[in-house]
Coordinates of C-alpha atoms in Angstrom, one line a residue:
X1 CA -33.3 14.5 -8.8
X2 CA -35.4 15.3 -5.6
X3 CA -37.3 12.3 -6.2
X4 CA -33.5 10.1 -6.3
X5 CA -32.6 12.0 -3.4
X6 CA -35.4 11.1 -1.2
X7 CA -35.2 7.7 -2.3
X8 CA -31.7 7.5 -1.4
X9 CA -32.9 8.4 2.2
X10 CA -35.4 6.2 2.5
X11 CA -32.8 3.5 1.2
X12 CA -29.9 4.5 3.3
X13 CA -30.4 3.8 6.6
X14 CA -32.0 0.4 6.7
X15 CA -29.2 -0.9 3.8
X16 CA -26.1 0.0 5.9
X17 CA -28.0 -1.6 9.1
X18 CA -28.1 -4.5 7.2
X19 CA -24.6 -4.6 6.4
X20 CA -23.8 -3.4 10.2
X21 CA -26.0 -6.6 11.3
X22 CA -24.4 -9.1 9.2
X23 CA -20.6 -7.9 9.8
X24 CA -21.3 -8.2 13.4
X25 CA -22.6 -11.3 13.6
X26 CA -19.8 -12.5 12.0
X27 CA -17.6 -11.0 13.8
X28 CA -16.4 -13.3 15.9
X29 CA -12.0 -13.3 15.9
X30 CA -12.2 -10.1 13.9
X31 CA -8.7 -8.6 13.8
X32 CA -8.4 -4.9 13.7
X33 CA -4.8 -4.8 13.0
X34 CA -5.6 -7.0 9.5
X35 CA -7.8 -4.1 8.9
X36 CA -5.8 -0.9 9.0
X37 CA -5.1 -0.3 5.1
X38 CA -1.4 0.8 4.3
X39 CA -0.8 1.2 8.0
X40 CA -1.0 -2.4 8.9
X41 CA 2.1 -3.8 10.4
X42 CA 3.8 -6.4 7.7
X43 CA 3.8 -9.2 10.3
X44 CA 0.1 -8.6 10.9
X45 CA -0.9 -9.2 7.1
X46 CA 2.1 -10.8 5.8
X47 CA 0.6 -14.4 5.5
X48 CA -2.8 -13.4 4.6
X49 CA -3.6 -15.2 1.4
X50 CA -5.2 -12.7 -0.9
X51 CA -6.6 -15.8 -4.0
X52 CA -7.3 -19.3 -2.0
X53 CA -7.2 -20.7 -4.8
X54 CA -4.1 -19.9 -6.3
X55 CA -1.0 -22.8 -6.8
X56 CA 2.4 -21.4 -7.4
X57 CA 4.3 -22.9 -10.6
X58 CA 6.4 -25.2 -9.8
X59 CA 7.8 -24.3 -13.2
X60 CA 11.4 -23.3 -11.8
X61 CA 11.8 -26.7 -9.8
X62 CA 15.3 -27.3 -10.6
X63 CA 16.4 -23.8 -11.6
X64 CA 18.8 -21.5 -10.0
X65 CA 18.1 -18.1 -9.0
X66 CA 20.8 -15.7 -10.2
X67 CA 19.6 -12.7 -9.9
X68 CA 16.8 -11.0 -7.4
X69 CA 15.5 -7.3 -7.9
X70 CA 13.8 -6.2 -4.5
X71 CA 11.1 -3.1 -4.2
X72 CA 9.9 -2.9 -0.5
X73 CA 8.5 0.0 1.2
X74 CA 9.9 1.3 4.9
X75 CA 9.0 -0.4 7.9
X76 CA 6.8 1.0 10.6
X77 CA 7.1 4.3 11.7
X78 CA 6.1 6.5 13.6
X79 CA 3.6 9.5 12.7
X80 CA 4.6 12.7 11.1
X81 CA 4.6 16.1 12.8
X82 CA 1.4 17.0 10.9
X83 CA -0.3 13.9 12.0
X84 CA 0.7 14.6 15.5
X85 CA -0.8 18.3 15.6
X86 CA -3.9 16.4 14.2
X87 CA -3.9 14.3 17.4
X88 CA -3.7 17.3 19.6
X89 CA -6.0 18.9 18.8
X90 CA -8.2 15.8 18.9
X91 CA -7.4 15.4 22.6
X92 CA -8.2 19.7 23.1
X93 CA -11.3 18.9 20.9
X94 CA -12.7 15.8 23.4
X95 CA -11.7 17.4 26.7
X96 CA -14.4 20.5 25.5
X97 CA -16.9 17.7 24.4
X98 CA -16.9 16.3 27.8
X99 CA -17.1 19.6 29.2
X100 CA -20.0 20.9 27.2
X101 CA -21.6 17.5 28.1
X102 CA -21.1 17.8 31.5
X103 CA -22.2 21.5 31.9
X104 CA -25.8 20.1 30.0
X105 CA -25.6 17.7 32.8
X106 CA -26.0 14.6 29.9
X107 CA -25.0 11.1 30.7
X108 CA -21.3 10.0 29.7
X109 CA -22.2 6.6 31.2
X110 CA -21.2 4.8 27.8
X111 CA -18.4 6.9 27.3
X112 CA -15.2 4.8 27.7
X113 CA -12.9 6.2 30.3
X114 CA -9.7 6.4 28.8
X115 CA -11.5 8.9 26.5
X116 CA -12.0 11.6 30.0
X117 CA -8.3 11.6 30.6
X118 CA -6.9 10.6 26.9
X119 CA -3.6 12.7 25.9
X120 CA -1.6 11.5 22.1
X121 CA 1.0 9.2 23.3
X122 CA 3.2 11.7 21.0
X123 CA 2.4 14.9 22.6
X124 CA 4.8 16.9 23.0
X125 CA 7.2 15.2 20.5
X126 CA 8.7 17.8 17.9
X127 CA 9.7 15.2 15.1
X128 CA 7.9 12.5 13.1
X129 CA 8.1 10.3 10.2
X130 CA 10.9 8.5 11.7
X131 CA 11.3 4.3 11.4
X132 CA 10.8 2.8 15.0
X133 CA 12.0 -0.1 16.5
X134 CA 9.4 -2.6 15.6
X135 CA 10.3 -1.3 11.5
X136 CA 13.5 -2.0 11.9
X137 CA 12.7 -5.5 12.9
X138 CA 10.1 -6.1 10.1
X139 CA 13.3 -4.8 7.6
X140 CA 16.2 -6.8 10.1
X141 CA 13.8 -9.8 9.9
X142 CA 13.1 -9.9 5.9
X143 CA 16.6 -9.3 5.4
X144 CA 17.6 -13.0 7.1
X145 CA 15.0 -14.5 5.9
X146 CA 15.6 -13.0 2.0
X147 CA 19.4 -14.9 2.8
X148 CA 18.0 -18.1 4.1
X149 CA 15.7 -18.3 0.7
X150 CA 18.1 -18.0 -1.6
X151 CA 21.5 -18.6 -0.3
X152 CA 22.9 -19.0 -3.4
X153 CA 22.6 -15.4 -4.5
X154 CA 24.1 -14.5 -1.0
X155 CA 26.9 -16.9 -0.6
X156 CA 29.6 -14.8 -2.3
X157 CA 31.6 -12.0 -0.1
X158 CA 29.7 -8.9 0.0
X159 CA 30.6 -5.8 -2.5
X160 CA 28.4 -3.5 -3.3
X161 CA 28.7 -3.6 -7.0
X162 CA 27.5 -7.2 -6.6
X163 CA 24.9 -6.3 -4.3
X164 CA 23.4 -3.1 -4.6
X165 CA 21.0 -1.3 -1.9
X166 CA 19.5 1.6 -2.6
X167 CA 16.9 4.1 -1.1
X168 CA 15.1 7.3 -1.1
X169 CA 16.7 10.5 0.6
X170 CA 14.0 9.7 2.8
X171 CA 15.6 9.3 6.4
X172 CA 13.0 5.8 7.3
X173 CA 13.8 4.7 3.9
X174 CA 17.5 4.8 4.4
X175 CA 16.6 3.6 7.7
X176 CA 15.1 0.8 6.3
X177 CA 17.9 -0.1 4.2
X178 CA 20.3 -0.5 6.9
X179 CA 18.1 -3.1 8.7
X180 CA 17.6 -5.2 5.9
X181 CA 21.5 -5.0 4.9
X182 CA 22.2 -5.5 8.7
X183 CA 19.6 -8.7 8.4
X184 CA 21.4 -9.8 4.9
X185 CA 24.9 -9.4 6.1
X186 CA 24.8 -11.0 10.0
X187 CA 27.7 -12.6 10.1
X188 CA 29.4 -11.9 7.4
X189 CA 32.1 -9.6 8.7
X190 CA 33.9 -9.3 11.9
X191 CA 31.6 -6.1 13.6
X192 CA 30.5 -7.2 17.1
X193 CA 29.4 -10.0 18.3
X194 CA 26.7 -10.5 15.3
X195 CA 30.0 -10.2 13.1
X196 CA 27.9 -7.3 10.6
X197 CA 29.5 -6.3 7.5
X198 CA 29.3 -2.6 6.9
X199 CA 27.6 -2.4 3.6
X200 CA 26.8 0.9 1.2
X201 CA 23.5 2.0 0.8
X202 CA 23.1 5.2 -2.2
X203 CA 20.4 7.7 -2.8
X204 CA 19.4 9.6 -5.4
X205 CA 18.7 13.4 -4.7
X206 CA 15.0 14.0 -3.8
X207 CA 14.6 16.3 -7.0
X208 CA 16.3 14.0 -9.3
X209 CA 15.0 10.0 -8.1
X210 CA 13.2 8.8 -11.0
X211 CA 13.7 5.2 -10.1
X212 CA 12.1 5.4 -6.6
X213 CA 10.6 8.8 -6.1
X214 CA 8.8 9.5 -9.7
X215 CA 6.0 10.8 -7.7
X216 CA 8.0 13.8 -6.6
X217 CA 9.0 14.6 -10.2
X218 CA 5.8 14.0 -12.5
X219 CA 4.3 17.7 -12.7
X220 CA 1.1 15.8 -14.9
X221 CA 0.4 13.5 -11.4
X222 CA 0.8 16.4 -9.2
X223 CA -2.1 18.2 -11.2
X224 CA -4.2 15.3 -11.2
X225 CA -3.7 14.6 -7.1
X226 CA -4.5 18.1 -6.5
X227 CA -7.7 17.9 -8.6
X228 CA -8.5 14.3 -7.5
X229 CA -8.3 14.9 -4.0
X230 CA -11.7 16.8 -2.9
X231 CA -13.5 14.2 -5.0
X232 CA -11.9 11.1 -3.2
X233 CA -12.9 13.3 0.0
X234 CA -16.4 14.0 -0.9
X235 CA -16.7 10.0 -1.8
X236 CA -15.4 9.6 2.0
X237 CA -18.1 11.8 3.3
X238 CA -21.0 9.5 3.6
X239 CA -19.6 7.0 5.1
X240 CA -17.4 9.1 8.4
X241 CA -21.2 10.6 8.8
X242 CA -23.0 7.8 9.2
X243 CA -20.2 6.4 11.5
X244 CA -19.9 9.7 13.1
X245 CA -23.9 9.4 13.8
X246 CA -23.4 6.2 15.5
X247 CA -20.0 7.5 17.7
X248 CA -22.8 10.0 19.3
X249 CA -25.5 8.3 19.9
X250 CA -23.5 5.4 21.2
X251 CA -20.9 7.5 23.6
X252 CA -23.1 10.4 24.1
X253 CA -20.8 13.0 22.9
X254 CA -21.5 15.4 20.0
X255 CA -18.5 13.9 17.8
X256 CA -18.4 15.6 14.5
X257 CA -16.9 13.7 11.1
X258 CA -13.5 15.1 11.8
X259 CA -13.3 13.8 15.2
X260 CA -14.3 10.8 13.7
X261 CA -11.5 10.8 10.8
X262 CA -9.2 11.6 13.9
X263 CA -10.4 8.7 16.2
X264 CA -10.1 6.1 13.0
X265 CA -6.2 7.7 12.6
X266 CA -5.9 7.3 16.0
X267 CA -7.0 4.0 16.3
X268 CA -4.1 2.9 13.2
X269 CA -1.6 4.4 14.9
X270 CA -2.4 2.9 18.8
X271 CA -2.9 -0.6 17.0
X272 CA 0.0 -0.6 14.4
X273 CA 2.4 1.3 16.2
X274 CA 1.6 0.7 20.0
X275 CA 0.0 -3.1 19.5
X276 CA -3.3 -1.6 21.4
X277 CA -6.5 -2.4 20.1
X278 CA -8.6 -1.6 22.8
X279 CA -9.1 2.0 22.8
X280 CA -9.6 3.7 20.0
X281 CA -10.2 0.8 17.7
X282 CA -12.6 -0.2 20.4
X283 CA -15.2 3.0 19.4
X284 CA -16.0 1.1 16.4
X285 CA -17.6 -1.7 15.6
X286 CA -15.9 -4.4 13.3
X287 CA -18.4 -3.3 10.5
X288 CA -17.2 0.1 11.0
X289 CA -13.3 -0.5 10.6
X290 CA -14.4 -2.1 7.5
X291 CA -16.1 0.8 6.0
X292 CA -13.3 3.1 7.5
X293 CA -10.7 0.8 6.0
X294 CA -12.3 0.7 2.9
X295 CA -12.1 4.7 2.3
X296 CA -8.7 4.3 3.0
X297 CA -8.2 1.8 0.3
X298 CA -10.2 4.0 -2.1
X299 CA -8.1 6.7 -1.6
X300 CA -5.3 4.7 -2.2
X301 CA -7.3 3.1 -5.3
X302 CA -7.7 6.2 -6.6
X303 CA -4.5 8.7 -5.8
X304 CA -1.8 5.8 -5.8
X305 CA -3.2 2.6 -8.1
X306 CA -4.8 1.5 -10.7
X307 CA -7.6 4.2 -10.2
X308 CA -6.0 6.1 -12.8
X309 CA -3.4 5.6 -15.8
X310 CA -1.0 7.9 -14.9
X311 CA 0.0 6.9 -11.2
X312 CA 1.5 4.0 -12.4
X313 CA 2.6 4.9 -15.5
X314 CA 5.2 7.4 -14.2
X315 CA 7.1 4.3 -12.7
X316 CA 8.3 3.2 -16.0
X317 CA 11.8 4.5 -15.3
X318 CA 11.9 1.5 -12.3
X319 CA 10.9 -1.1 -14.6
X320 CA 13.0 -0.1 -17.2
X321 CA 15.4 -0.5 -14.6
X322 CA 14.9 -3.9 -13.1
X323 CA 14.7 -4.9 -16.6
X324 CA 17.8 -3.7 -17.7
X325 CA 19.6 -5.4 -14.5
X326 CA 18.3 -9.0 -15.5
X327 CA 19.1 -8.3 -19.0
X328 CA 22.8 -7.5 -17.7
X329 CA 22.4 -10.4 -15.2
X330 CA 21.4 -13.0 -18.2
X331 CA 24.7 -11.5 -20.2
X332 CA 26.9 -12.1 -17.5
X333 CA 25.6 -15.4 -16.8
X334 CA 26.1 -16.7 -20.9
X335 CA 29.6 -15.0 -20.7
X336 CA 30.1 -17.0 -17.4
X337 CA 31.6 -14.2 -16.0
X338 CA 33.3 -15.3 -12.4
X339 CA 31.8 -14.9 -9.3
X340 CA 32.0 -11.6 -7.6
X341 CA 32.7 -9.5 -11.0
X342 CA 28.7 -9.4 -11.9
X343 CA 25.9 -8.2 -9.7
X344 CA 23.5 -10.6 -8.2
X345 CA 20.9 -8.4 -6.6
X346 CA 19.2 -4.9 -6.8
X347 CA 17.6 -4.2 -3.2
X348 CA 15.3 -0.9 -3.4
X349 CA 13.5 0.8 -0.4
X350 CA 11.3 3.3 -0.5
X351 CA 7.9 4.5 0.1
X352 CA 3.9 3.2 -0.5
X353 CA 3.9 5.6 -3.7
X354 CA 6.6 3.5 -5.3
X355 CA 5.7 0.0 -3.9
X356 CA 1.7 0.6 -5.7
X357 CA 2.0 1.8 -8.4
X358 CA 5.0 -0.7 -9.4
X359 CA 2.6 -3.7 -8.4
X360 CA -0.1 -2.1 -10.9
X361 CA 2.6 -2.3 -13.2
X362 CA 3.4 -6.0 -13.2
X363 CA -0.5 -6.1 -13.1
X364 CA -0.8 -8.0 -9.9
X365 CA -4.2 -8.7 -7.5
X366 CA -6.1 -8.3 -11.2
X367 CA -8.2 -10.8 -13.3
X368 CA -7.5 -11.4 -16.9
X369 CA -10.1 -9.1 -17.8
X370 CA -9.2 -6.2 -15.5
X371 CA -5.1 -6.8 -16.6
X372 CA -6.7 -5.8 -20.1
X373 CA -7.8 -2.9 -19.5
X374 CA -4.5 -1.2 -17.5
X375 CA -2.9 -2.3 -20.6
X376 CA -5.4 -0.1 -22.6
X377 CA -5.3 2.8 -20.0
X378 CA -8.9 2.0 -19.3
X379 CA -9.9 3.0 -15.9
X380 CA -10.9 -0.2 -13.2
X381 CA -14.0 -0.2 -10.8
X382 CA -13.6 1.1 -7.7
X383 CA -13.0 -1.3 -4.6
X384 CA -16.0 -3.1 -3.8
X385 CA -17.5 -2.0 -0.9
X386 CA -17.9 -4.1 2.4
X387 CA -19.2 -7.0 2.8
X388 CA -17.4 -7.8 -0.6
X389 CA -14.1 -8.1 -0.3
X390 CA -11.6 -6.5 -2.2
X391 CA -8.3 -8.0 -4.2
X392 CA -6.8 -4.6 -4.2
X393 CA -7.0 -3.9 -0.2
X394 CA -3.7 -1.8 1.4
X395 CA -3.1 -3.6 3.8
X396 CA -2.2 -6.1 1.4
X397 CA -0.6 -4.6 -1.4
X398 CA 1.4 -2.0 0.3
X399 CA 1.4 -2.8 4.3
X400 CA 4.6 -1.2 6.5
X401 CA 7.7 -3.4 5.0
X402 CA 5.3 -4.5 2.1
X403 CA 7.8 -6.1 -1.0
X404 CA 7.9 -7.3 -4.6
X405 CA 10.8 -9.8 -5.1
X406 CA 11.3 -10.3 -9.1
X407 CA 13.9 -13.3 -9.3
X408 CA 15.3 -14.4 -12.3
X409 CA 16.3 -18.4 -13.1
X410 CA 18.5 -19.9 -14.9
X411 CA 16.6 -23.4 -15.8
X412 CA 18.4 -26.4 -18.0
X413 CA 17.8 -26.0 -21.3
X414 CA 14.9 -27.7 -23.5
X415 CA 14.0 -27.7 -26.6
X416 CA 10.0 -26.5 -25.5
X417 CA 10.9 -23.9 -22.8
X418 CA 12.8 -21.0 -22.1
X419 CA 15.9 -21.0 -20.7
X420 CA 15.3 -17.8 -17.7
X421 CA 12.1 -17.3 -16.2
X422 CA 10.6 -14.7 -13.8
X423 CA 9.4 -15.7 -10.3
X424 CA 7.7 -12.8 -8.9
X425 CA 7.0 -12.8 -5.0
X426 CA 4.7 -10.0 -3.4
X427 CA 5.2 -10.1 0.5
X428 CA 7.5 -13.0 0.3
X429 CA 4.9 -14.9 -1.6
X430 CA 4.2 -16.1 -5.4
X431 CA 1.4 -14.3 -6.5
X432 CA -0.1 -14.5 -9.8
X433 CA 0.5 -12.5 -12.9
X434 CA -2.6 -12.3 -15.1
X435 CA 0.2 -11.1 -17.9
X436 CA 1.5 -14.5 -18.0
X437 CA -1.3 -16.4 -17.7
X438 CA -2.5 -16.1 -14.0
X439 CA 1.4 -17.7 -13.1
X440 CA 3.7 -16.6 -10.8
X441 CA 6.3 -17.5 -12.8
X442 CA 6.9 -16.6 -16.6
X443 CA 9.7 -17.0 -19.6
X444 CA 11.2 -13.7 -19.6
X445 CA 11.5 -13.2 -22.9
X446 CA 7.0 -13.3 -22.6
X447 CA 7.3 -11.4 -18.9
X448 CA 9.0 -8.2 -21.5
X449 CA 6.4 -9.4 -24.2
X450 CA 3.4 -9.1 -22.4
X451 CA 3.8 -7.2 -19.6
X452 CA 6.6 -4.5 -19.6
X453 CA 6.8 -3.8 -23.7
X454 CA 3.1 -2.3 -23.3
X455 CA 4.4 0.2 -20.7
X456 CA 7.8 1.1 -22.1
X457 CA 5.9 3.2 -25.1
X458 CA 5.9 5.8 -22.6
X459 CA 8.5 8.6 -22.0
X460 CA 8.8 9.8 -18.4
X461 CA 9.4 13.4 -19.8
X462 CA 6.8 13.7 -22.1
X463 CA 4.4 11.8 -19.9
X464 CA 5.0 14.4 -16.9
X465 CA 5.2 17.0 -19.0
X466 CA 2.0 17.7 -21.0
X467 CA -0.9 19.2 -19.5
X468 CA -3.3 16.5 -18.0
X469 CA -6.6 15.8 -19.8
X470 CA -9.4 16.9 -18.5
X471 CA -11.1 14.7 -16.0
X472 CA -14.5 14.2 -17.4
X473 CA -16.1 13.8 -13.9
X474 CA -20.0 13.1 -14.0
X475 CA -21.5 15.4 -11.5
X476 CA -23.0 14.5 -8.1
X477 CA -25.8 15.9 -7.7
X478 CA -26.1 16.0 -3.9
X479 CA -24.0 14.0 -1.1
X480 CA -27.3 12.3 -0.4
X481 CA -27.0 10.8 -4.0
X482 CA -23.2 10.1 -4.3
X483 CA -23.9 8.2 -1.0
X484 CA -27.1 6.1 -2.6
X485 CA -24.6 5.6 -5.8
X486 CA -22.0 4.1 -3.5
X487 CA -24.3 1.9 -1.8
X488 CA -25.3 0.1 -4.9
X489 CA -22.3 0.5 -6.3
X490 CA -23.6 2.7 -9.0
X491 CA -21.3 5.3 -10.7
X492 CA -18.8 2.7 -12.0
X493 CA -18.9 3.5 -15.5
X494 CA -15.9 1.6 -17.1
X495 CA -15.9 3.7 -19.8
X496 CA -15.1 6.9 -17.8
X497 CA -11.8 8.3 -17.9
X498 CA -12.2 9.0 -13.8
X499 CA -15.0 7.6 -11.5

C-alpha cells in the first residue's frame, strides 16, 4: 500500500494540472452562477438543456390536460443562522491571516482588496432561512407562467378543493406557496389593483408530513445520513486541499481547507443571492468551481439521490399520492363530473430533500441501464468527475424554485393507444423517462406499470423502521489513496451496497 500511495503522489499533481489547463483554456464565457450546485438561482439554470439530443413526444398533440400534480422546492433564500456564524467567523479568521502576514512582513500584493476590509453582508443579522425577494419572484413568476401553459386547467373560479396548494411547516416553503398562488391567481379576484384572489395553502405538522417531509420521519435514513456523512466528507477532502494549496500560493495567505469550504459557501451565497461574481467566486479559477461544484453534487449524490436506495425510497408516500389524485382525476373525468365539483391540480412546495429524491423516483437524468438498477436497489456510480460532465448535477435537478410538473391528458380514443397519458416536465421542461422508453410522455396505465408499481412494494413504516444494513464500506487506506481512486475514477464498484 506504500508503493499505491507514493504512486498516487507522483500521479496527483501533474493529472489535476492537466485538468486545471484544459478547463481554463476553455474557459472562455464560463458562468459561475450555472455552477453553484443546489444553490443556483432557477432563472440561472432553468433553460439549461441537460440531453441535446432529446425530442419531446409529441404524443399528446391534440389532448387535453385535466389534471397537473406540481412538486417544486422554495425559491431563493437567504442563509441560515448557522451558515451566517460560519461566515463570521470566516471574516475574524481572514482579518488574523492578514495580520500574521503582515507582522512576517510577506507580500499581500496578489491579495484582492476587498478581502483586507471584507465583513458577511449578513453580519449581525439574528435570523436566516428566510425566502427573499428574488424567491418570491422565481415562485410569483412560475406561477403565471404555470397559468399561461395550461389555461384550461386554470380557467374555472378558484376553490381550493379544486386546486389544492400545499407546503411544508417550513416558513420559505409556505412562503413559496403564496407567491406561486399569488402568480396563479393575478386577476382572479378583486384584491388591489392586481385583483389577487386570496387562496388556502395547508401544512402538515413537521412530525407527521409524510407526503413532503419523509426525511424528517424515516429513523432508517437518519441512521444512514449520520453514518454516511464523514465518508462523503473524507471523499471532499482531497479536492478543498489541493484548492486550498493553490488559494495560498496564489493570494499569499496561509488559507487552510476550512477557509476554503468557507470562501466556496461564500462565493454561492454573494453570486446566487447578491448577483456578485466578482469576489469570492473570483478566488477560483473556473476549473476550481467545477471541482468545488462537483463535491457539492456528490454530497447531494450520495445523502439525497440515487446514491443510495433508501433516500428515495422513503418518498413513496408522495407518489402514492400523486397517483392516487390522477386516478381520482381520471374517475371524475369518465363520470363527467361538472366543472368546479372535482380537483384539477395538486401544487406541492417544499424543500431539495423532497424535490431529489422524488425525481430519482420517476427515474429521471438516468440511461436505460442505470433506471435498471434503482429499480433493483442496486447502487449507481458516483458523479463523474470534471472534465466529464455529469447528468445528475444540482444545479439542475434541484436548483432554488427547481419543479416536477406530472400532467395527465385526456387524448381521443383509438383503438392502438391509451386513452390518458403522463407528460412529465422537470424545470418547466419535458424530460425523458427511461421507465417509458426514454419519452417524456407515457400511457399511464405503463407510467404505474413500469415505474411506480416497482416502488409501491415498500411500506413507509417498515421501511423506516428496521435497523439499516450494514454499509459494507471498503476501506481507504490513506487520503492519499482515496484521492488517487477518485482521480481515475476507481472505487466505483457497482456491486457495492455503498461507494
Amino acid at each position: 500500500m506504500e508503493k499505491t500511495a507514493m504512486a498516487a503522489a507522483v500521479w496527483m499533481v501533474p493529472l489535476l494540472l492537466v485538468f486545471a489547463q484544459f478547463s481554463e483554456a476553455n474557459g472562455e464565457g464560463f458562468d459561475v452562477r450555472q455552477h453553484l450546485s443546489t444553490v443556483s438561482r432557477y432563472g440561472a439554470v432553468k433553460d439549461i438543456v441537460v440531453n441535446s439530443t432529446f425530442v419531446p413526444s409529441n404524443a399528446v398533440d391534440g389532448c387535453t390536460p385535466i389534471h397537473l400534480n406540481l412538486v417544486a422546492r422554495h425559491g431563493t433564500r437567504s442563509p441560515t443562522k448557522k451558515r451566517m456564524r460560519e461566515l463570521d467567523r470566516l471574516a475574524s479568521h481572514l482579518k488574523e491571516l492578514i495580520s500574521h502576514a503582515e507582522q512576517n512582513k510577506l507580500s499581500l500584493d496578489k491579495l484582492p482588496a476587498w478581502v483586507r476590509s471584507w465583513e458577511s453582508p449578513w453580519k449581525g443579522k439574528l435570523k436566516g432561512g428566510e425566502l427573499i425577494s428574488p424567491g418570491e419572484e422565481e415562485l410569483y413568476d412560475l406561477g403565471m407562467r404555470t397559468r399561461e401553459r395550461f389555461p384550461q386547467l386554470f380557467e374555472e373560479p378558484y376553490h381550493p378543493d379544486v386546486y389544492v396548494i400545499k407546503a411544508t411547516q417550513i416558513p420559505r416553503a409556505s412562503a413559496s406557496a403564496v407567491a406561486f398562488g399569488m402568480g396563479l391567481l393575478t386577476g382572479k379576484g378583486k384584491l388591489g389593483p392586481a385583483e389577487h384572489k386570496a387562496f388556502a395553502v395547508t401544512s402538515e405538522s413537521r412530525a407527521s408530513d409524510l407526503m413532503l417531509r419523509f426525511f424528517e420521519s424515516c429513523q432508517s435514513y437518519k441512521v444512514y445520513r449520520q453514518n454516511k456523512e464523514p465518508s462523503v466528507a473524507e471523499l471532499k477532502e482531497p479536492v478543498l486541499d489541493k484548492i486550498t494549496a493553490a488559494l495560498v500560493s496564489r493570494y499569499g495567505l496561509d488559507f487552510t481547507r476550512q477557509d476554503t469550504a468557507s470562501l466556496w459557501f461564500l462565493c454561492k451565497q454573494e453570486a446566487s443571492l447578491l448577483d456578485v461574481t466578482n469576489q469570492a467566486c473570483d478566488l477560483f479559477k473556473p476549473s476550481e468551481v467545477e471541482l468545488l461544484e462537483w463535491t457539492d453534487d456528490l454530497e447531494v449524490f450520495l445523502l439525497k439521490g440515487y446514491g443510495n436506495s433508501i433516500n428515495y425510497k422513503m418518498g413513496v408516500p408522495l407518489l402514492e399520492d400523486i397517483v392516487q389524485s390522477m386516478e381520482q382525476a381520471i374517475k371524475s373525468h369518465e363520470e363527467k363530473q361538472p366543472p368546479g365539483s372535482y380537483e384539477k391540480a395538486r401544487l406541492r412546495f417544499a424543500h431539495a430533500e423532497t424535490v431529489v429524491p422524488f425525481s430519482c423516483l420517476l427515474g429521471l437524468f438516468l440511461e436505460g441501464s442505470e433506471f435498471k438498477k434503482i429499480q433493483k436497489e442496486q447502487p449507481l456510480d458516483l458523479p463523474p468527475t470534471p472534465p466529464m460532465k455529469s447528468h445528475t448535477r444540482g444545479s439542475a435537478v434541484a436548483p432554488f424554485a427547481g419543479n416536477n410538473m406530472l400532467v395527465l391528458h385526456s387524448c381521443p380514443a383509438s383503438s392502438s393507444s391509451s386513452k390518458y397519458y403522463i407528460q412529465v416536465l422537470h424545470n418547466e421542461r419535458p424530460i425523458p423517462m427511461p421507465g417509458c422508453g426514454g419519452s417524456d410522455v407515457c400511457p399511464f396505465e405503463e407510467f404505474k406499470e413500469k415505474i411506480v408499481n416497482p416502488h409501491l412494494k415498500h411500506d413507509y413504516t417498515a421501511l423506516c423502521a428496521v435497523k439499516p444494513e450494514p454499509l459494507n464500506e471498503k476501506p481507504v487506506n490513506s487520503k492519499l489513496s482515496l484521492a488517487f481512486r477518485w482521480i481515475f475514477g476507481w472505487g466505483r464498484d457497482a456491486d457495492a451496497d455503498e461507494l
